[in-house]
PDB file of C-alpha atoms in Angstrom:
ATOM      1  CA  UNK G  99      10.099  28.537  34.176  1.00 38.00           C
ATOM      2  CA  UNK G 100      11.350  24.967  34.097  1.00 41.00           C
ATOM      3  CA  UNK G 101       9.417  22.209  33.179  1.00 44.00           C
ATOM      4  CA  UNK G 102       8.311  19.469  35.476  1.00 46.00           C
ATOM      5  CA  UNK G 103       9.023  15.781  35.567  1.00 48.00           C
ATOM      6  CA  UNK G 104       5.812  15.177  33.786  1.00 44.00           C
ATOM      7  CA  UNK G 105       5.742  18.184  31.766  1.00 41.00           C
ATOM      8  CA  UNK G 106       8.916  16.836  30.295  1.00 41.00           C
ATOM      9  CA  UNK G 107       7.755  14.538  29.214  1.00 44.00           C
ATOM     10  CA  UNK G 108       4.980  15.118  27.540  1.00 42.00           C
ATOM     11  CA  UNK G 109       6.642  18.072  25.883  1.00 36.00           C
ATOM     12  CA  UNK G 110       9.699  14.988  24.763  1.00 41.00           C
ATOM     13  CA  UNK G 111       6.203  12.619  23.655  1.00 42.00           C
ATOM     14  CA  UNK G 112       4.469  15.548  21.187  1.00 41.00           C
ATOM     15  CA  UNK G 113       8.070  16.459  19.536  1.00 44.00           C
ATOM     16  CA  UNK G 114       8.356  12.790  18.909  1.00 64.00           C
ATOM     17  CA  UNK G 115       5.536  12.325  17.142  1.00 84.00           C
ATOM     18  CA  UNK G 116       5.289  12.178  13.620  1.00 86.00           C
ATOM     19  CA  UNK G 117       1.905  14.257  12.415  1.00 88.00           C
ATOM     20  CA  UNK G 118       0.395  14.305   8.437  1.00 93.00           C
ATOM     21  CA  UNK G 119       1.818  16.947   6.613  1.00 92.00           C
ATOM     22  CA  UNK G 120      -0.279  17.955   3.825  1.00 96.00           C
ATOM     23  CA  UNK G 121       1.883  20.508   1.428  1.00 96.00           C
ATOM     24  CA  UNK G 122      -1.414  21.955   0.408  1.00 97.00           C
ATOM     25  CA  UNK G 123      -2.518  25.234   1.478  1.00 96.00           C
ATOM     26  CA  UNK G 124      -5.497  25.227   0.106  1.00 97.00           C
ATOM     27  CA  UNK G 125      -6.903  22.823   2.581  1.00 96.00           C
ATOM     28  CA  UNK G 126      -6.188  25.326   6.063  1.00 92.00           C
ATOM     29  CA  UNK G 127      -8.780  27.447   4.818  1.00 95.00           C
ATOM     30  CA  UNK G 128     -11.733  25.136   4.120  1.00 96.00           C
ATOM     31  CA  UNK G 129     -14.675  24.993   6.766  1.00 96.00           C
ATOM     32  CA  UNK G 130     -15.918  21.867   5.155  1.00 98.00           C
ATOM     33  CA  UNK G 131     -13.505  18.680   3.181  1.00 98.00           C
ATOM     34  CA  UNK G 132     -15.724  16.399   1.261  1.00 98.00           C
ATOM     35  CA  UNK G 133     -13.939  12.789   0.808  1.00 98.00           C
ATOM     36  CA  UNK G 134     -16.481  12.335  -1.829  1.00 98.00           C
ATOM     37  CA  UNK G 135     -14.880   9.213  -2.728  1.00 98.00           C
ATOM     38  CA  UNK G 136     -15.328   7.634   0.559  1.00 98.00           C
ATOM     39  CA  UNK G 137     -18.973   9.658   1.259  1.00 98.00           C
ATOM     40  CA  UNK G 138     -17.016  10.721   4.477  1.00 98.00           C
ATOM     41  CA  UNK G 139     -17.053  14.953   5.246  1.00 98.00           C
ATOM     42  CA  UNK G 140     -15.925  16.705   7.520  1.00 98.00           C
ATOM     43  CA  UNK G 141     -19.158  18.364   9.254  1.00 97.00           C
ATOM     44  CA  UNK G 142     -20.919  15.690   8.940  1.00 97.00           C
ATOM     45  CA  UNK G 143     -17.879  13.203  10.747  1.00 98.00           C
ATOM     46  CA  UNK G 144     -15.594  12.968  13.187  1.00 98.00           C
ATOM     47  CA  UNK G 145     -12.878  12.030  12.321  1.00 98.00           C
ATOM     48  CA  UNK G 146     -10.740  12.261  15.790  1.00 98.00           C
ATOM     49  CA  UNK G 147     -12.885  10.140  17.888  1.00 98.00           C
ATOM     50  CA  UNK G 148     -13.516   7.877  14.060  1.00 98.00           C
ATOM     51  CA  UNK G 149      -9.339   7.364  13.417  1.00 98.00           C
ATOM     52  CA  UNK G 150      -7.255   9.669  16.076  1.00 97.00           C
ATOM     53  CA  UNK G 151      -6.163   5.996  17.966  1.00 98.00           C
ATOM     54  CA  UNK G 152      -5.056   4.474  13.904  1.00 98.00           C
ATOM     55  CA  UNK G 153      -1.356   3.753  13.436  1.00 98.00           C
ATOM     56  CA  UNK G 154      -1.240   1.545  10.853  1.00 98.00           C
ATOM     57  CA  UNK G 155      -2.813   1.440   7.411  1.00 98.00           C
ATOM     58  CA  UNK G 156      -2.091  -1.470   5.387  1.00 98.00           C
ATOM     59  CA  UNK G 157      -4.334  -1.056   1.306  1.00 98.00           C
ATOM     60  CA  UNK G 158      -4.875  -3.553  -1.247  1.00 98.00           C
ATOM     61  CA  UNK G 159      -6.964  -3.186  -4.364  1.00 97.00           C
ATOM     62  CA  UNK G 160      -9.538  -5.883  -3.845  1.00 95.00           C
ATOM     63  CA  UNK G 161     -12.327  -5.009  -1.808  1.00 96.00           C
ATOM     64  CA  UNK G 162     -13.212  -8.518  -1.214  1.00 95.00           C
ATOM     65  CA  UNK G 163      -9.790  -8.914   0.109  1.00 96.00           C
ATOM     66  CA  UNK G 164      -9.684  -6.296   2.533  1.00 97.00           C
ATOM     67  CA  UNK G 165     -12.690  -7.221   3.816  1.00 96.00           C
ATOM     68  CA  UNK G 166     -11.627 -10.475   4.826  1.00 96.00           C
ATOM     69  CA  UNK G 167      -7.768  -8.978   5.989  1.00 97.00           C
ATOM     70  CA  UNK G 168      -9.889  -6.795   8.641  1.00 97.00           C
ATOM     71  CA  UNK G 169     -10.979 -10.278  10.063  1.00 96.00           C
ATOM     72  CA  UNK G 170      -7.332 -11.887  10.333  1.00 97.00           C
ATOM     73  CA  UNK G 171      -5.912  -8.968  11.715  1.00 97.00           C
ATOM     74  CA  UNK G 172      -9.157  -8.661  14.337  1.00 97.00           C
ATOM     75  CA  UNK G 173      -8.391 -12.242  15.120  1.00 96.00           C
ATOM     76  CA  UNK G 174      -4.508 -11.884  15.320  1.00 97.00           C
ATOM     77  CA  UNK G 175      -4.556  -9.016  17.801  1.00 96.00           C
ATOM     78  CA  UNK G 176      -7.695 -11.095  20.348  1.00 95.00           C
ATOM     79  CA  UNK G 177      -9.999  -7.996  18.748  1.00 94.00           C
ATOM     80  CA  UNK G 178     -12.707 -10.730  17.349  1.00 89.00           C
ATOM     81  CA  UNK G 179     -14.890 -12.988  19.039  1.00 85.00           C
ATOM     82  CA  UNK G 180     -18.209 -14.910  17.520  1.00 82.00           C
ATOM     83  CA  UNK G 181     -21.186 -12.900  15.349  1.00 81.00           C
ATOM     84  CA  UNK G 182     -18.706  -9.686  15.522  1.00 89.00           C
ATOM     85  CA  UNK G 183     -19.649  -7.439  12.502  1.00 90.00           C
ATOM     86  CA  UNK G 184     -16.887  -5.307  11.085  1.00 94.00           C
ATOM     87  CA  UNK G 185     -18.924  -2.749   8.569  1.00 95.00           C
ATOM     88  CA  UNK G 186     -17.880  -0.610   5.720  1.00 97.00           C
ATOM     89  CA  UNK G 187     -17.614   2.609   6.746  1.00 97.00           C
ATOM     90  CA  UNK G 188     -17.272   3.794   3.017  1.00 97.00           C
ATOM     91  CA  UNK G 189     -21.177   2.369   2.756  1.00 93.00           C
ATOM     92  CA  UNK G 190     -22.946   4.118   0.141  1.00 90.00           C
ATOM     93  CA  UNK G 191     -20.190   4.526  -2.255  1.00 93.00           C
ATOM     94  CA  UNK G 192     -18.969   1.904  -4.447  1.00 92.00           C
ATOM     95  CA  UNK G 193     -15.793   3.040  -5.324  1.00 95.00           C
ATOM     96  CA  UNK G 194     -13.391   1.981  -2.344  1.00 98.00           C
ATOM     97  CA  UNK G 195     -14.104   0.054   1.111  1.00 98.00           C
ATOM     98  CA  UNK G 196     -13.053   0.827   4.274  1.00 98.00           C
ATOM     99  CA  UNK G 197     -12.524  -1.342   7.763  1.00 98.00           C
ATOM    100  CA  UNK G 198     -11.511  -0.425  11.086  1.00 98.00           C
ATOM    101  CA  UNK G 199     -10.161  -2.654  14.080  1.00 97.00           C
ATOM    102  CA  UNK G 200      -7.874  -1.409  17.277  1.00 97.00           C
ATOM    103  CA  UNK G 201      -5.148   0.988  14.922  1.00 98.00           C
ATOM    104  CA  UNK G 202      -5.311  -0.905  12.422  1.00 98.00           C
ATOM    105  CA  UNK G 203      -7.680   0.784   9.233  1.00 98.00           C
ATOM    106  CA  UNK G 204      -7.360  -1.853   6.067  1.00 98.00           C
ATOM    107  CA  UNK G 205      -8.802  -0.109   2.831  1.00 98.00           C
ATOM    108  CA  UNK G 206      -9.110  -0.705  -1.093  1.00 98.00           C
ATOM    109  CA  UNK G 207      -7.181   1.425  -3.674  1.00 98.00           C
ATOM    110  CA  UNK G 208      -8.802  -0.315  -6.920  1.00 97.00           C
ATOM    111  CA  UNK G 209      -6.471  -0.450  -9.765  1.00 97.00           C
ATOM    112  CA  UNK G 210      -4.022   1.139 -11.400  1.00 98.00           C
ATOM    113  CA  UNK G 211      -2.253   4.275 -10.535  1.00 98.00           C
ATOM    114  CA  UNK G 212      -5.983   6.800 -10.771  1.00 97.00           C
ATOM    115  CA  UNK G 213      -6.859   4.863  -9.187  1.00 98.00           C
ATOM    116  CA  UNK G 214      -5.244   4.241  -5.745  1.00 98.00           C
ATOM    117  CA  UNK G 215      -3.769   8.077  -6.624  1.00 98.00           C
ATOM    118  CA  UNK G 216      -7.742   9.660  -6.235  1.00 98.00           C
ATOM    119  CA  UNK G 217      -8.002   7.246  -2.896  1.00 98.00           C
ATOM    120  CA  UNK G 218      -4.841   8.545  -1.395  1.00 98.00           C
ATOM    121  CA  UNK G 219      -5.486  12.036  -1.484  1.00 98.00           C
ATOM    122  CA  UNK G 220      -8.717  11.461   0.151  1.00 98.00           C
ATOM    123  CA  UNK G 221      -7.414   8.974   3.154  1.00 98.00           C
ATOM    124  CA  UNK G 222      -4.272  10.970   3.814  1.00 98.00           C
ATOM    125  CA  UNK G 223      -6.983  14.317   4.519  1.00 98.00           C
ATOM    126  CA  UNK G 224      -8.938  11.848   6.009  1.00 98.00           C
ATOM    127  CA  UNK G 225      -5.970  10.628   8.389  1.00 98.00           C
ATOM    128  CA  UNK G 226      -4.948  14.180   8.893  1.00 97.00           C
ATOM    129  CA  UNK G 227      -8.289  15.301   9.834  1.00 97.00           C
ATOM    130  CA  UNK G 228      -8.235  12.926  12.077  1.00 97.00           C
ATOM    131  CA  UNK G 229      -5.062  14.160  13.732  1.00 97.00           C
ATOM    132  CA  UNK G 230      -3.374  10.855  13.189  1.00 97.00           C
ATOM    133  CA  UNK G 231       0.294  10.605  14.522  1.00 97.00           C
ATOM    134  CA  UNK G 232       3.782   8.031  13.869  1.00 97.00           C
ATOM    135  CA  UNK G 233       1.817   5.985  10.784  1.00 98.00           C
ATOM    136  CA  UNK G 234       3.140   3.287   9.070  1.00 98.00           C
ATOM    137  CA  UNK G 235       1.040   2.575   6.145  1.00 98.00           C
ATOM    138  CA  UNK G 236       1.918  -0.977   3.921  1.00 98.00           C
ATOM    139  CA  UNK G 237       0.127  -1.351   0.136  1.00 98.00           C
ATOM    140  CA  UNK G 238      -0.406  -4.734   0.316  1.00 98.00           C
ATOM    141  CA  UNK G 239      -1.051  -6.906  -3.102  1.00 97.00           C
ATOM    142  CA  UNK G 240       0.266  -9.474  -6.250  1.00 98.00           C
ATOM    143  CA  UNK G 241       2.618  -8.667  -8.805  1.00 98.00           C
ATOM    144  CA  UNK G 242       4.049 -10.763 -12.041  1.00 98.00           C
ATOM    145  CA  UNK G 243       7.857 -12.005 -10.891  1.00 98.00           C
ATOM    146  CA  UNK G 244      10.667 -11.620 -12.283  1.00 98.00           C
ATOM    147  CA  UNK G 245      12.877 -14.582 -12.159  1.00 98.00           C
ATOM    148  CA  UNK G 246      11.855 -15.902  -8.687  1.00 98.00           C
ATOM    149  CA  UNK G 247       8.821 -18.693  -7.504  1.00 97.00           C
ATOM    150  CA  UNK G 248       5.437 -17.971  -8.033  1.00 98.00           C
ATOM    151  CA  UNK G 249       3.896 -17.418  -4.367  1.00 98.00           C
ATOM    152  CA  UNK G 250       7.010 -15.316  -3.372  1.00 98.00           C
ATOM    153  CA  UNK G 251       7.288 -11.906  -1.548  1.00 98.00           C
ATOM    154  CA  UNK G 252       8.779  -8.905  -2.428  1.00 98.00           C
ATOM    155  CA  UNK G 253       9.415  -6.380  -0.116  1.00 98.00           C
ATOM    156  CA  UNK G 254       9.612  -3.271  -2.262  1.00 98.00           C
ATOM    157  CA  UNK G 255      13.286  -1.450  -1.805  1.00 98.00           C
ATOM    158  CA  UNK G 256      12.717   1.280  -4.621  1.00 97.00           C
ATOM    159  CA  UNK G 257       9.669   1.457  -6.605  1.00 98.00           C
ATOM    160  CA  UNK G 258      10.173   2.155 -10.929  1.00 98.00           C
ATOM    161  CA  UNK G 259       8.910   3.144 -13.479  1.00 98.00           C
ATOM    162  CA  UNK G 260       8.812   1.219 -17.073  1.00 97.00           C
ATOM    163  CA  UNK G 261      12.374   2.629 -17.987  1.00 97.00           C
ATOM    164  CA  UNK G 262      13.258   1.336 -14.565  1.00 98.00           C
ATOM    165  CA  UNK G 263      14.123   4.775 -12.793  1.00 98.00           C
ATOM    166  CA  UNK G 264      12.897   5.660  -9.547  1.00 98.00           C
ATOM    167  CA  UNK G 265      10.574   8.990 -10.747  1.00 97.00           C
ATOM    168  CA  UNK G 266       6.950   8.815 -11.340  1.00 96.00           C
ATOM    169  CA  UNK G 267       5.654  11.167 -14.386  1.00 96.00           C
ATOM    170  CA  UNK G 268       2.212  13.738 -13.611  1.00 95.00           C
ATOM    171  CA  UNK G 269       0.477  16.002 -15.818  1.00 96.00           C
ATOM    172  CA  UNK G 270      -0.141  19.221 -13.781  1.00 97.00           C
ATOM    173  CA  UNK G 271      -1.385  22.139 -15.316  1.00 98.00           C
ATOM    174  CA  UNK G 272      -0.746  20.501 -18.424  1.00 98.00           C
ATOM    175  CA  UNK G 273       3.547  20.718 -17.765  1.00 98.00           C
ATOM    176  CA  UNK G 274       5.311  16.957 -16.951  1.00 97.00           C
ATOM    177  CA  UNK G 275       6.277  16.511 -13.416  1.00 97.00           C
ATOM    178  CA  UNK G 276       8.314  14.222 -12.509  1.00 97.00           C
ATOM    179  CA  UNK G 277       8.786  13.075  -8.259  1.00 97.00           C
ATOM    180  CA  UNK G 278      10.773  10.808  -7.004  1.00 96.00           C
ATOM    181  CA  UNK G 279       9.138   7.686  -5.484  1.00 97.00           C
ATOM    182  CA  UNK G 280      11.239   6.664  -2.037  1.00 93.00           C
ATOM    183  CA  UNK G 281       9.699   4.219   0.665  1.00 97.00           C
ATOM    184  CA  UNK G 282      10.902   4.028   4.254  1.00 97.00           C
ATOM    185  CA  UNK G 283      14.549   1.747   4.706  1.00 97.00           C
ATOM    186  CA  UNK G 284      14.458   0.715   8.011  1.00 98.00           C
ATOM    187  CA  UNK G 285      10.415   0.035   7.532  1.00 98.00           C
ATOM    188  CA  UNK G 286      12.374  -2.450   4.693  1.00 98.00           C
ATOM    189  CA  UNK G 287      14.537  -4.277   7.153  1.00 98.00           C
ATOM    190  CA  UNK G 288      12.157  -3.643   9.573  1.00 98.00           C
ATOM    191  CA  UNK G 289       9.486  -5.868   7.492  1.00 98.00           C
ATOM    192  CA  UNK G 290      12.450  -8.302   5.875  1.00 98.00           C
ATOM    193  CA  UNK G 291      13.310  -9.577   9.722  1.00 98.00           C
ATOM    194  CA  UNK G 292       9.515 -10.657  10.032  1.00 98.00           C
ATOM    195  CA  UNK G 293       9.438 -12.589   7.313  1.00 97.00           C
ATOM    196  CA  UNK G 294      12.979 -14.731   8.520  1.00 97.00           C
ATOM    197  CA  UNK G 295      11.125 -14.465  11.754  1.00 97.00           C
ATOM    198  CA  UNK G 296       7.957 -16.872  10.287  1.00 97.00           C
ATOM    199  CA  UNK G 297       9.951 -18.364   8.186  1.00 97.00           C
ATOM    200  CA  UNK G 298       7.050 -19.463   6.258  1.00 97.00           C
ATOM    201  CA  UNK G 299       7.523 -18.353   2.206  1.00 98.00           C
ATOM    202  CA  UNK G 300      10.786 -17.171   0.232  1.00 98.00           C
ATOM    203  CA  UNK G 301      10.745 -13.339   0.217  1.00 98.00           C
ATOM    204  CA  UNK G 302      12.911 -10.432  -1.179  1.00 98.00           C
ATOM    205  CA  UNK G 303      13.841  -7.071  -1.233  1.00 98.00           C
ATOM    206  CA  UNK G 304      13.369  -5.990  -4.605  1.00 98.00           C
ATOM    207  CA  UNK G 305      13.099  -3.740  -6.897  1.00 98.00           C
ATOM    208  CA  UNK G 306       9.449  -3.192  -7.809  1.00 98.00           C
ATOM    209  CA  UNK G 307       8.886  -1.699 -11.889  1.00 98.00           C
ATOM    210  CA  UNK G 308       5.181  -0.351 -11.864  1.00 98.00           C
ATOM    211  CA  UNK G 309       3.433  -0.166 -14.886  1.00 98.00           C
ATOM    212  CA  UNK G 310       0.425   2.428 -15.764  1.00 97.00           C
ATOM    213  CA  UNK G 311      -0.977  -0.937 -18.034  1.00 96.00           C
ATOM    214  CA  UNK G 312      -1.826  -4.503 -17.531  1.00 97.00           C
ATOM    215  CA  UNK G 313      -0.744  -6.133 -21.209  1.00 97.00           C
ATOM    216  CA  UNK G 314       1.782  -4.162 -23.639  1.00 97.00           C
ATOM    217  CA  UNK G 315       2.694  -1.854 -20.042  1.00 97.00           C
ATOM    218  CA  UNK G 316       3.750  -4.829 -18.744  1.00 98.00           C
ATOM    219  CA  UNK G 317       5.342  -6.261 -22.656  1.00 97.00           C
ATOM    220  CA  UNK G 318       2.889  -9.351 -22.521  1.00 97.00           C
ATOM    221  CA  UNK G 319       2.225 -11.361 -25.626  1.00 98.00           C
ATOM    222  CA  UNK G 320      -1.699 -11.927 -24.805  1.00 96.00           C
ATOM    223  CA  UNK G 321      -3.366  -8.796 -25.070  1.00 97.00           C
ATOM    224  CA  UNK G 322      -5.740  -7.294 -27.810  1.00 98.00           C
ATOM    225  CA  UNK G 323      -3.050  -5.489 -29.248  1.00 98.00           C
ATOM    226  CA  UNK G 324       1.369  -6.196 -29.998  1.00 97.00           C
ATOM    227  CA  UNK G 325       3.497  -5.546 -31.805  1.00 96.00           C
ATOM    228  CA  UNK G 326       6.705  -6.737 -30.466  1.00 98.00           C
ATOM    229  CA  UNK G 327       7.976 -10.730 -30.461  1.00 98.00           C
ATOM    230  CA  UNK G 328       9.182 -13.123 -27.297  1.00 98.00           C
ATOM    231  CA  UNK G 329      11.913 -12.069 -28.375  1.00 98.00           C
ATOM    232  CA  UNK G 330      11.677  -8.616 -26.958  1.00 98.00           C
ATOM    233  CA  UNK G 331      10.259  -9.376 -24.483  1.00 98.00           C
ATOM    234  CA  UNK G 332      12.383 -11.094 -22.952  1.00 98.00           C
ATOM    235  CA  UNK G 333      15.440  -8.522 -23.314  1.00 98.00           C
ATOM    236  CA  UNK G 334      12.810  -6.073 -21.491  1.00 98.00           C
ATOM    237  CA  UNK G 335      12.379  -8.406 -18.788  1.00 98.00           C
ATOM    238  CA  UNK G 336      15.957  -9.403 -18.837  1.00 98.00           C
ATOM    239  CA  UNK G 337      17.068  -5.797 -18.779  1.00 98.00           C
ATOM    240  CA  UNK G 338      14.534  -5.481 -16.276  1.00 98.00           C
ATOM    241  CA  UNK G 339      15.574  -8.247 -13.456  1.00 98.00           C
ATOM    242  CA  UNK G 340      19.604  -6.702 -14.342  1.00 98.00           C
ATOM    243  CA  UNK G 341      18.129  -3.211 -12.839  1.00 98.00           C
ATOM    244  CA  UNK G 342      17.117  -5.044  -9.831  1.00 98.00           C
ATOM    245  CA  UNK G 343      13.318  -5.184 -10.769  1.00 98.00           C
ATOM    246  CA  UNK G 344      11.424  -8.364  -9.215  1.00 98.00           C
ATOM    247  CA  UNK G 345       8.451  -8.126  -9.444  1.00 98.00           C
ATOM    248  CA  UNK G 346       5.318  -5.681 -11.818  1.00 98.00           C
ATOM    249  CA  UNK G 347       2.545  -3.984 -10.760  1.00 98.00           C
ATOM    250  CA  UNK G 348       0.597  -0.896 -10.551  1.00 98.00           C
ATOM    251  CA  UNK G 349       0.201   1.159  -8.274  1.00 98.00           C
ATOM    252  CA  UNK G 350       3.659   1.121  -6.204  1.00 98.00           C
ATOM    253  CA  UNK G 351       5.590   4.157  -7.863  1.00 98.00           C
ATOM    254  CA  UNK G 352       2.553   6.356  -7.053  1.00 98.00           C
ATOM    255  CA  UNK G 353       1.843   5.319  -3.096  1.00 98.00           C
ATOM    256  CA  UNK G 354       6.057   5.566  -2.775  1.00 98.00           C
ATOM    257  CA  UNK G 355       5.691   9.275  -4.032  1.00 98.00           C
ATOM    258  CA  UNK G 356       2.772  10.591  -2.200  1.00 98.00           C
ATOM    259  CA  UNK G 357       3.262   8.874   1.269  1.00 97.00           C
ATOM    260  CA  UNK G 358       6.974  10.128   1.303  1.00 96.00           C
ATOM    261  CA  UNK G 359       5.637  13.897   0.419  1.00 96.00           C
ATOM    262  CA  UNK G 360       3.237  13.784   3.377  1.00 96.00           C
ATOM    263  CA  UNK G 361       5.032  12.045   6.079  1.00 94.00           C
ATOM    264  CA  UNK G 362       4.498   8.512   6.236  1.00 97.00           C
ATOM    265  CA  UNK G 363       6.519   5.519   7.129  1.00 97.00           C
ATOM    266  CA  UNK G 364       5.531   2.941   3.789  1.00 98.00           C
ATOM    267  CA  UNK G 365       6.645  -0.184   2.024  1.00 98.00           C
ATOM    268  CA  UNK G 366       4.444  -2.093  -0.371  1.00 98.00           C
ATOM    269  CA  UNK G 367       4.892  -6.165  -0.511  1.00 98.00           C
ATOM    270  CA  UNK G 368       3.832  -8.456  -2.929  1.00 98.00           C
ATOM    271  CA  UNK G 369       3.565 -11.811  -3.530  1.00 98.00           C
ATOM    272  CA  UNK G 370       4.606 -12.755  -7.171  1.00 98.00           C
ATOM    273  CA  UNK G 371       1.755 -15.695  -9.394  1.00 98.00           C
ATOM    274  CA  UNK G 372       3.290 -16.552 -11.617  1.00 98.00           C
ATOM    275  CA  UNK G 373       7.663 -15.900 -13.196  1.00 98.00           C
ATOM    276  CA  UNK G 374       6.849 -13.500 -16.882  1.00 98.00           C
ATOM    277  CA  UNK G 375       9.960 -15.297 -17.462  1.00 98.00           C
ATOM    278  CA  UNK G 376       8.437 -18.188 -17.928  1.00 97.00           C
ATOM    279  CA  UNK G 377       4.894 -16.441 -19.481  1.00 96.00           C
ATOM    280  CA  UNK G 378       2.591 -14.000 -19.296  1.00 97.00           C
ATOM    281  CA  UNK G 379      -1.399 -15.863 -18.422  1.00 95.00           C
ATOM    282  CA  UNK G 380      -2.041 -16.355 -14.848  1.00 94.00           C
ATOM    283  CA  UNK G 381      -2.708 -20.641 -14.438  1.00 91.00           C
ATOM    284  CA  UNK G 382      -2.332 -22.039 -11.387  1.00 93.00           C
ATOM    285  CA  UNK G 383      -5.157 -23.215  -9.184  1.00 96.00           C
ATOM    286  CA  UNK G 384      -7.714 -20.861  -7.297  1.00 95.00           C
ATOM    287  CA  UNK G 385      -6.775 -22.404  -3.802  1.00 96.00           C
ATOM    288  CA  UNK G 386      -2.720 -21.944  -4.005  1.00 97.00           C
ATOM    289  CA  UNK G 387      -3.707 -18.376  -5.791  1.00 96.00           C
ATOM    290  CA  UNK G 388      -5.672 -18.271  -2.399  1.00 96.00           C
ATOM    291  CA  UNK G 389      -3.078 -19.282  -0.419  1.00 97.00           C
ATOM    292  CA  UNK G 390      -0.505 -16.451  -2.043  1.00 98.00           C
ATOM    293  CA  UNK G 391      -2.470 -13.292  -1.624  1.00 96.00           C
ATOM    294  CA  UNK G 392      -2.367 -14.601   2.026  1.00 97.00           C
ATOM    295  CA  UNK G 393       1.482 -14.194   2.585  1.00 98.00           C
ATOM    296  CA  UNK G 394       2.239 -10.602   2.558  1.00 98.00           C
ATOM    297  CA  UNK G 395      -0.635 -10.471   5.145  1.00 98.00           C
ATOM    298  CA  UNK G 396       0.787 -13.126   7.534  1.00 98.00           C
ATOM    299  CA  UNK G 397       3.708 -10.698   6.652  1.00 98.00           C
ATOM    300  CA  UNK G 398       2.349  -7.642   7.359  1.00 98.00           C
ATOM    301  CA  UNK G 399       0.027  -8.923  10.276  1.00 98.00           C
ATOM    302  CA  UNK G 400       3.268 -10.521  12.608  1.00 98.00           C
ATOM    303  CA  UNK G 401       5.427  -6.740  11.436  1.00 98.00           C
ATOM    304  CA  UNK G 402       2.074  -4.798  13.465  1.00 98.00           C
ATOM    305  CA  UNK G 403       2.257  -7.912  16.567  1.00 98.00           C
ATOM    306  CA  UNK G 404       5.336  -7.059  16.945  1.00 97.00           C
ATOM    307  CA  UNK G 405       5.600  -3.806  16.995  1.00 97.00           C
ATOM    308  CA  UNK G 406       2.609  -3.931  19.219  1.00 97.00           C
ATOM    309  CA  UNK G 407       4.429  -6.293  21.788  1.00 95.00           C
ATOM    310  CA  UNK G 408       2.070  -9.303  20.736  1.00 90.00           C
ATOM    311  CA  UNK G 409       4.206 -11.387  18.771  1.00 80.00           C
TER     312      UNK G 409
END
């Protein structure tokens, strides 16, 4: 029997939906999935009811920044009102924080690949259990720039490792596994267009180098240990710039790998707090840094509003 017009439309919408993909057959056999670091469980929480309408997930390192971000989102989407509270969904644990308003989820991930990796495993499973579709996930954060004025925003084209290769290395069962760090090219274009719409701060598309360390791993001279010279450092950073690297941070490669593997449309948007070719320490006044940190948030919220037809 041929489908009716309504049935055909429902079928078309179903096929257009992009579901979370979990490349782990073990999840389907589990009676309960405990997301320990979120203090959430499939047996104690109704994930579809709590998160089923989520379409945008924004993650960042700082708990306080992600709390402020959800209030900003609420105000910009017209969902805020005097006295409204935004409780931490992960209450009961001090590892991460999570806030929700409308279709937007705001989650902290801590600092570095190990921390964001743990968070992403549980976040992606949570979205899967909630039967979320058509998710866009964006990391918003801070970084060190290479050859850019402080306060510039970098939309990551490709996450690369310390050798400028677009891959991340993980040790799995004692074996070295290399995975690619793909990000969504169309989302990069859309975010860049949003920056042009705002026309508030300099924004570039470039490669982002993801390191395992803040000091030696990023060629800083001011750590407790340093075995190279200023000349060595400059040669390394210049080589990075020649390879298309425009900023350095500590989470983008694993973020890109995990999101790509699970079918999530993902992007990384970071502001630069300094130009590493000019120095290693951040001595910018606090109020200026606060304004810098808000720039990725303004860009991403404009993208969300535009996607929802509210810009």
